[in-house]
Amino acid sequence: MSDGLRAKYGWSLSDVNIIGSAGLAALYVTYMIIGPLFDKYGVTITMYTAIFTGTASYLFICLSYLGFFNTGVTGMSILFFVVGYASSARKDVVPLIAEDIPLTAVADKPIRPNENTQLLNSEEILMTPLQILASPKFWIYETLMVLTQGLTFMQNVNIIIRSSASQNANPNDLITGTTIQLTIVSIFQSIGRVGAGTISDIVLAKGIDRSILLIFAQGIIFVGHLLLGVADTSLLSLDIYLALCSALIGLGFGGNGALFPLLTRGMFGSKYYGTASSYVMIGVPVGFITSNLIFGLVYDNQLSYQRSAGGPSDYCYGKQCLQTSFIIAIVTQFISFALSILLYVMLQKRRQ
């Protein structure tokens, strides 16, 4: 996507990352729109709204790309946000439909309360929105989610591949490499989601808080970014090495996503589960929009320096195009990893 938009409109990578971030933000922010819409009008109206807005926004994007009008960065960002809303509405409505049917992650049978599987105590069930906002657990988890890395790598993997390749690399090979890496990320995201949900039921039955798996998920994402940061371009240009990074980031990111509803309900109760979810989700786009913006600014600055030195003018080549962004991502993800440990200690003490 980024190469096509840059070539078509002459936008910088920072501009393209802002547009992409708008679409990704919809995956989190639209829960606050979909929830009330579903509560008031039901699933049919909610889904028809998604179909209409998705079709209209895709149509406007196509017309803009064909040259019928120019949306600019702001207009394209809005269209991508609407597309994100439409594409996420279906999967966001599904858990709302099943809101009153608490299932385990491993089988289609209800969770039955006992000394091992009881998720909530009476205090948590009665937590109000104000109590949620006043809870230290909320702010630790909110900060952790905002700082979690992964989406920036997924959105910019094509830039990483191109910057690590030679200037004479075959464009088709670069496209194929990007497709392979994104496929690996998607596969391991699915594995992470299934694995984290399944294992969380097992550890809960043993009296261990589910949040211990959050430590593993955050740690795996950290290792994936650490491998990106320590590698030179010769390593990053190897498909197998980048595939390892993609697998780790996808696995941890998928696990993190699977644990979100379980931990949110477990920490804050079911009475205001939707409100608690919205509180956590609303800050998440700030994290990856900032990360994407930093990645784009660093890349654009290095590209400008490369041009002024008489180098290529279209793309930035070399580790210097990526190194600062990788270091920032590593430090940020380490903080998120440390917060996951703190959260586990707090939640496990509650069980003792």
Short mmCIF file of C-alpha atoms in Angstrom, two decimals:
data_model
loop_
_atom_site.label_atom_id
_atom_site.label_comp_id
_atom_site.label_asym_id
_atom_site.label_seq_id
_atom_site.Cartn_x
_atom_site.Cartn_y
_atom_site.Cartn_z
CA MET A 1 0.00 0.00 0.00
CA SER A 2 2.68 2.52 1.01
CA ASP A 3 4.68 2.25 -2.22
CA GLY A 4 1.55 2.67 -4.34
CA LEU A 5 0.33 5.75 -2.46
CA ARG A 6 3.77 7.34 -2.42
CA ALA A 7 4.21 6.80 -6.16
CA LYS A 8 0.67 7.93 -7.04
CA TYR A 9 0.40 11.07 -4.92
CA GLY A 10 4.03 11.90 -4.12
CA TRP A 11 3.39 11.60 -0.38
CA SER A 12 6.14 10.98 2.16
CA LEU A 13 6.28 7.84 4.28
CA SER A 14 5.10 9.92 7.25
CA ASP A 15 1.97 10.87 5.31
CA VAL A 16 1.32 7.28 4.29
CA ASN A 17 1.82 6.02 7.85
CA ILE A 18 -0.70 8.56 9.14
CA ILE A 19 -3.24 7.25 6.62
CA GLY A 20 -2.55 3.63 7.54
CA SER A 21 -2.73 4.43 11.24
CA ALA A 22 -6.19 5.92 10.75
CA GLY A 23 -7.41 2.59 9.40
CA LEU A 24 -5.77 0.67 12.24
CA ALA A 25 -7.18 3.08 14.82
CA ALA A 26 -10.68 2.14 13.68
CA LEU A 27 -10.09 -1.41 14.89
CA TYR A 28 -10.04 -0.07 18.44
CA VAL A 29 -11.99 3.18 18.46
CA THR A 30 -15.05 1.86 16.61
CA TYR A 31 -15.92 -0.43 19.52
CA MET A 32 -17.24 2.74 21.20
CA ILE A 33 -19.49 3.34 18.18
CA ILE A 34 -20.54 -0.23 17.48
CA GLY A 35 -21.45 -1.04 21.10
CA PRO A 36 -24.12 1.67 21.59
CA LEU A 37 -25.40 1.19 18.02
CA PHE A 38 -25.81 -2.53 18.62
CA ASP A 39 -27.45 -1.98 22.02
CA LYS A 40 -30.06 0.39 20.57
CA TYR A 41 -30.79 -1.01 17.10
CA GLY A 42 -29.55 -4.60 17.10
CA VAL A 43 -27.30 -6.60 14.82
CA THR A 44 -29.17 -5.98 11.54
CA ILE A 45 -28.87 -2.18 11.56
CA THR A 46 -25.29 -2.42 12.80
CA MET A 47 -24.26 -4.72 9.96
CA TYR A 48 -26.15 -2.72 7.30
CA THR A 49 -24.36 0.41 8.50
CA ALA A 50 -21.03 -1.38 8.15
CA ILE A 51 -21.89 -2.56 4.63
CA PHE A 52 -23.00 0.90 3.49
CA THR A 53 -20.05 2.79 4.96
CA GLY A 54 -17.56 0.19 3.74
CA THR A 55 -18.90 0.21 0.18
CA ALA A 56 -19.04 4.01 0.02
CA SER A 57 -15.54 4.52 1.40
CA TYR A 58 -14.00 1.91 -0.93
CA LEU A 59 -15.77 3.60 -3.86
CA PHE A 60 -14.38 7.03 -2.94
CA ILE A 61 -10.88 5.59 -2.50
CA CYS A 62 -11.04 4.01 -5.96
CA LEU A 63 -12.36 7.22 -7.56
CA SER A 64 -9.61 9.21 -5.90
CA TYR A 65 -6.96 6.75 -7.06
CA LEU A 66 -8.34 6.94 -10.62
CA GLY A 67 -7.98 10.73 -10.55
CA PHE A 68 -11.61 11.88 -10.36
CA PHE A 69 -10.78 14.04 -7.33
CA ASN A 70 -7.96 14.59 -4.85
CA THR A 71 -8.71 13.82 -1.21
CA GLY A 72 -5.36 14.84 0.23
CA VAL A 73 -3.81 13.14 3.25
CA THR A 74 -6.61 14.21 5.60
CA GLY A 75 -9.39 13.01 3.31
CA MET A 76 -7.69 9.70 2.62
CA SER A 77 -7.14 9.20 6.35
CA ILE A 78 -10.86 9.66 6.95
CA LEU A 79 -11.72 7.16 4.20
CA PHE A 80 -9.29 4.60 5.61
CA PHE A 81 -10.79 5.08 9.07
CA VAL A 82 -14.28 4.40 7.70
CA VAL A 83 -12.97 1.30 5.91
CA GLY A 84 -11.47 0.17 9.22
CA TYR A 85 -14.82 0.69 10.93
CA ALA A 86 -16.68 -1.32 8.32
CA SER A 87 -14.21 -4.19 8.28
CA SER A 88 -14.06 -4.44 12.06
CA ALA A 89 -17.81 -4.09 12.71
CA ARG A 90 -18.55 -7.71 11.86
CA LYS A 91 -15.99 -9.22 14.20
CA ASP A 92 -16.73 -6.67 16.93
CA VAL A 93 -20.47 -7.45 16.83
CA VAL A 94 -19.91 -11.20 17.28
CA PRO A 95 -18.65 -10.96 20.88
CA LEU A 96 -21.45 -8.50 21.66
CA ILE A 97 -24.00 -11.07 20.48
CA ALA A 98 -22.38 -13.66 22.72
CA GLU A 99 -21.90 -11.24 25.62
CA ASP A 100 -24.17 -13.20 27.95
CA ILE A 101 -22.68 -16.60 27.07
CA PRO A 102 -19.30 -16.87 28.84
CA LEU A 103 -17.38 -19.66 27.15
CA THR A 104 -14.00 -21.14 27.82
CA ALA A 105 -11.35 -20.72 25.16
CA VAL A 106 -10.99 -24.46 24.65
CA ALA A 107 -14.52 -25.81 24.40
CA ASP A 108 -18.06 -24.67 23.72
CA LYS A 109 -19.29 -25.10 27.26
CA PRO A 110 -19.98 -22.48 29.94
CA ILE A 111 -17.42 -21.61 32.57
CA ARG A 112 -18.73 -23.01 35.83
CA PRO A 113 -17.68 -21.16 38.97
CA ASN A 114 -15.56 -23.08 41.47
CA GLU A 115 -12.47 -22.41 43.52
CA ASN A 116 -10.25 -22.65 40.44
CA THR A 117 -12.21 -21.09 37.59
CA GLN A 118 -14.04 -18.26 39.33
CA LEU A 119 -12.86 -15.18 37.46
CA LEU A 120 -14.36 -12.41 39.53
CA ASN A 121 -14.96 -11.66 43.16
CA SER A 122 -17.83 -9.58 44.46
CA GLU A 123 -15.76 -6.37 44.59
CA GLU A 124 -14.80 -6.64 40.94
CA ILE A 125 -18.33 -7.45 39.78
CA LEU A 126 -19.52 -4.23 41.41
CA MET A 127 -16.81 -1.99 39.96
CA THR A 128 -18.33 1.13 38.44
CA PRO A 129 -16.78 3.13 35.57
CA LEU A 130 -15.34 5.62 38.05
CA GLN A 131 -13.88 2.81 40.15
CA ILE A 132 -12.32 1.34 37.01
CA LEU A 133 -10.68 4.66 36.18
CA ALA A 134 -9.44 4.99 39.76
CA SER A 135 -7.91 1.51 39.76
CA PRO A 136 -4.09 1.26 39.48
CA LYS A 137 -4.61 -1.97 37.54
CA PHE A 138 -6.43 -0.07 34.82
CA TRP A 139 -3.67 2.48 34.33
CA ILE A 140 -0.96 -0.16 34.29
CA TYR A 141 -2.87 -2.20 31.73
CA GLU A 142 -3.79 0.88 29.69
CA THR A 143 -0.17 2.04 29.54
CA LEU A 144 0.97 -1.47 28.67
CA MET A 145 -1.48 -1.70 25.78
CA VAL A 146 -0.58 1.76 24.47
CA LEU A 147 3.15 0.94 24.46
CA THR A 148 2.83 -2.54 22.92
CA GLN A 149 4.69 -2.70 19.61
CA GLY A 150 3.96 -4.81 16.53
CA LEU A 151 1.58 -2.88 14.31
CA THR A 152 4.32 -0.52 13.14
CA PHE A 153 6.41 -3.48 11.99
CA MET A 154 3.44 -5.00 10.16
CA GLN A 155 2.60 -1.77 8.36
CA ASN A 156 6.21 -1.03 7.38
CA VAL A 157 7.60 -4.49 6.64
CA ASN A 158 7.86 -3.59 2.95
CA ILE A 159 9.99 -0.56 3.85
CA ILE A 160 12.20 -2.73 6.06
CA ILE A 161 12.69 -5.22 3.23
CA ARG A 162 13.44 -2.53 0.67
CA SER A 163 15.86 -0.65 2.94
CA SER A 164 17.76 -3.89 3.61
CA ALA A 165 17.96 -4.87 -0.07
CA SER A 166 20.34 -3.63 -2.71
CA GLN A 167 19.35 -0.77 -4.98
CA ASN A 168 19.26 -3.17 -7.92
CA ALA A 169 16.90 -5.65 -6.27
CA ASN A 170 14.07 -7.00 -8.41
CA PRO A 171 10.83 -5.15 -7.44
CA ASN A 172 8.83 -8.36 -7.89
CA ASP A 173 11.11 -10.12 -5.41
CA LEU A 174 10.52 -7.33 -2.90
CA ILE A 175 6.76 -7.60 -3.33
CA THR A 176 6.92 -11.38 -2.92
CA GLY A 177 9.07 -10.99 0.19
CA THR A 178 6.60 -8.56 1.72
CA THR A 179 3.70 -10.91 1.01
CA ILE A 180 5.54 -13.83 2.60
CA GLN A 181 6.37 -11.88 5.76
CA LEU A 182 2.82 -10.59 6.19
CA THR A 183 1.50 -14.11 5.67
CA ILE A 184 3.83 -15.40 8.38
CA VAL A 185 2.69 -12.65 10.73
CA SER A 186 -0.97 -13.53 10.08
CA ILE A 187 -0.43 -17.26 10.58
CA PHE A 188 1.38 -16.79 13.87
CA GLN A 189 -1.14 -14.22 15.06
CA SER A 190 -3.79 -16.92 14.70
CA ILE A 191 -1.59 -19.43 16.52
CA GLY A 192 -1.01 -16.89 19.28
CA ARG A 193 -4.71 -16.22 19.70
CA VAL A 194 -5.65 -19.88 19.90
CA GLY A 195 -2.68 -20.80 22.06
CA ALA A 196 -3.07 -17.97 24.56
CA GLY A 197 -6.78 -18.60 25.02
CA THR A 198 -6.31 -22.34 25.43
CA ILE A 199 -3.37 -22.16 27.81
CA SER A 200 -5.02 -19.40 29.86
CA ASP A 201 -7.83 -21.79 30.80
CA ILE A 202 -5.26 -24.36 31.87
CA VAL A 203 -3.24 -21.99 34.08
CA LEU A 204 -6.44 -20.56 35.58
CA ALA A 205 -7.52 -24.05 36.60
CA LYS A 206 -4.22 -24.37 38.48
CA GLY A 207 -4.86 -21.20 40.47
CA ILE A 208 -2.50 -19.02 38.42
CA ASP A 209 -3.74 -15.72 37.07
CA ARG A 210 -4.15 -15.52 33.30
CA SER A 211 -1.93 -12.45 33.18
CA ILE A 212 1.15 -14.64 33.45
CA LEU A 213 0.60 -15.35 29.74
CA LEU A 214 0.66 -11.61 29.10
CA ILE A 215 4.27 -11.65 30.31
CA PHE A 216 5.11 -14.30 27.72
CA ALA A 217 3.24 -12.45 24.95
CA GLN A 218 4.96 -9.15 25.69
CA GLY A 219 8.32 -10.89 26.06
CA ILE A 220 7.98 -12.61 22.70
CA ILE A 221 7.18 -9.29 21.00
CA PHE A 222 10.23 -7.78 22.73
CA VAL A 223 12.52 -10.56 21.48
CA GLY A 224 11.19 -10.12 17.93
CA HIS A 225 12.01 -6.40 17.97
CA LEU A 226 15.36 -7.02 19.65
CA LEU A 227 16.34 -9.33 16.80
CA LEU A 228 15.39 -6.59 14.34
CA GLY A 229 17.47 -4.04 16.22
CA VAL A 230 20.70 -6.05 16.52
CA ALA A 231 20.72 -7.30 12.92
CA ASP A 232 22.58 -5.58 10.12
CA THR A 233 21.19 -5.30 6.61
CA SER A 234 22.81 -8.57 5.55
CA LEU A 235 20.77 -10.41 8.17
CA LEU A 236 17.57 -8.47 7.57
CA SER A 237 17.82 -9.25 3.87
CA LEU A 238 17.69 -12.97 4.66
CA ASP A 239 14.11 -14.22 4.34
CA ILE A 240 14.58 -16.81 7.08
CA TYR A 241 15.85 -14.26 9.63
CA LEU A 242 13.07 -11.76 8.93
CA ALA A 243 10.59 -14.65 8.98
CA LEU A 244 11.73 -15.47 12.53
CA CYS A 245 11.12 -11.86 13.57
CA SER A 246 7.72 -11.88 11.85
CA ALA A 247 6.74 -15.14 13.55
CA LEU A 248 7.71 -13.90 17.01
CA ILE A 249 5.97 -10.54 16.64
CA GLY A 250 2.85 -12.18 15.18
CA LEU A 251 2.77 -14.85 17.90
CA GLY A 252 3.10 -12.37 20.75
CA PHE A 253 0.70 -9.86 19.21
CA GLY A 254 -1.94 -12.51 18.64
CA GLY A 255 -1.60 -13.78 22.19
CA ASN A 256 -1.88 -10.24 23.52
CA GLY A 257 -5.10 -9.75 21.57
CA ALA A 258 -6.64 -13.01 22.79
CA LEU A 259 -5.93 -12.13 26.41
CA PHE A 260 -7.47 -8.66 26.20
CA PRO A 261 -11.17 -9.60 26.76
CA LEU A 262 -10.27 -12.24 29.35
CA LEU A 263 -8.09 -9.91 31.40
CA THR A 264 -10.47 -6.97 31.07
CA ARG A 265 -13.41 -8.99 32.35
CA GLY A 266 -11.27 -10.61 35.04
CA MET A 267 -9.93 -7.32 36.39
CA PHE A 268 -12.96 -5.06 36.12
CA GLY A 269 -15.98 -7.36 36.13
CA SER A 270 -18.75 -8.11 33.68
CA LYS A 271 -21.31 -5.45 34.64
CA TYR A 272 -19.39 -2.66 32.87
CA TYR A 273 -17.26 -4.86 30.66
CA GLY A 274 -18.05 -2.86 27.52
CA THR A 275 -17.17 0.40 29.24
CA ALA A 276 -13.92 -1.02 30.59
CA SER A 277 -13.02 -2.32 27.12
CA SER A 278 -13.69 1.10 25.61
CA TYR A 279 -11.53 2.78 28.23
CA VAL A 280 -8.59 0.52 27.42
CA MET A 281 -9.10 0.63 23.65
CA ILE A 282 -9.39 4.39 23.35
CA GLY A 283 -5.74 4.95 24.18
CA VAL A 284 -4.30 2.17 22.04
CA PRO A 285 -4.39 4.09 18.72
CA VAL A 286 -2.28 6.82 20.32
CA GLY A 287 0.51 4.30 20.73
CA PHE A 288 0.74 2.94 17.22
CA ILE A 289 -0.03 6.28 15.55
CA THR A 290 2.92 7.75 17.46
CA SER A 291 5.12 4.76 16.61
CA ASN A 292 4.18 4.95 12.93
CA LEU A 293 4.79 8.68 12.85
CA ILE A 294 8.23 8.27 14.43
CA PHE A 295 9.12 5.50 11.97
CA GLY A 296 8.04 7.66 9.04
CA LEU A 297 9.84 10.78 10.26
CA VAL A 298 13.11 8.90 10.87
CA TYR A 299 12.90 7.29 7.44
CA ASP A 300 12.07 10.57 5.67
CA ASN A 301 14.92 12.39 7.43
CA GLN A 302 17.41 9.71 6.42
CA LEU A 303 16.07 9.77 2.87
CA SER A 304 16.56 13.56 2.73
CA TYR A 305 20.12 13.18 4.01
CA GLN A 306 20.77 10.45 1.43
CA ARG A 307 19.48 12.70 -1.36
CA SER A 308 21.63 15.63 -0.23
CA ALA A 309 24.67 13.35 -0.32
CA GLY A 310 23.94 12.44 -3.94
CA GLY A 311 22.35 9.05 -3.22
CA PRO A 312 19.08 7.54 -4.48
CA SER A 313 16.10 9.87 -4.26
CA ASP A 314 13.18 7.42 -4.18
CA TYR A 315 14.00 5.07 -1.29
CA CYS A 316 16.34 5.05 1.68
CA TYR A 317 18.85 2.19 1.76
CA GLY A 318 20.86 0.89 4.69
CA LYS A 319 20.44 0.16 8.40
CA GLN A 320 20.60 3.87 9.25
CA CYS A 321 17.11 4.22 7.74
CA LEU A 322 15.71 1.91 10.42
CA GLN A 323 18.08 1.84 13.39
CA THR A 324 16.68 4.74 15.42
CA SER A 325 13.12 3.47 14.99
CA PHE A 326 14.17 -0.04 16.05
CA ILE A 327 15.89 1.28 19.19
CA ILE A 328 12.81 3.29 20.18
CA ALA A 329 10.58 0.24 19.59
CA ILE A 330 12.87 -1.99 21.68
CA VAL A 331 12.91 0.43 24.63
CA THR A 332 9.15 1.00 24.42
CA GLN A 333 8.39 -2.71 24.25
CA PHE A 334 10.69 -3.43 27.20
CA ILE A 335 8.67 -0.98 29.31
CA SER A 336 5.50 -2.77 28.23
CA PHE A 337 7.09 -6.11 29.16
CA ALA A 338 8.07 -4.77 32.61
CA LEU A 339 4.54 -3.49 33.18
CA SER A 340 3.12 -6.93 32.34
CA ILE A 341 5.25 -8.40 35.14
CA LEU A 342 4.01 -5.75 37.57
CA LEU A 343 0.40 -6.42 36.58
CA TYR A 344 0.81 -10.16 37.10
CA VAL A 345 2.29 -9.64 40.58
CA MET A 346 -0.66 -7.44 41.54
CA LEU A 347 -3.28 -9.85 40.20
CA GLN A 348 -1.64 -12.98 41.59
CA LYS A 349 -1.49 -11.43 45.07
CA ARG A 350 -5.25 -10.99 44.87
CA ARG A 351 -5.63 -14.75 44.49
CA GLN A 352 -3.55 -15.58 47.55
#
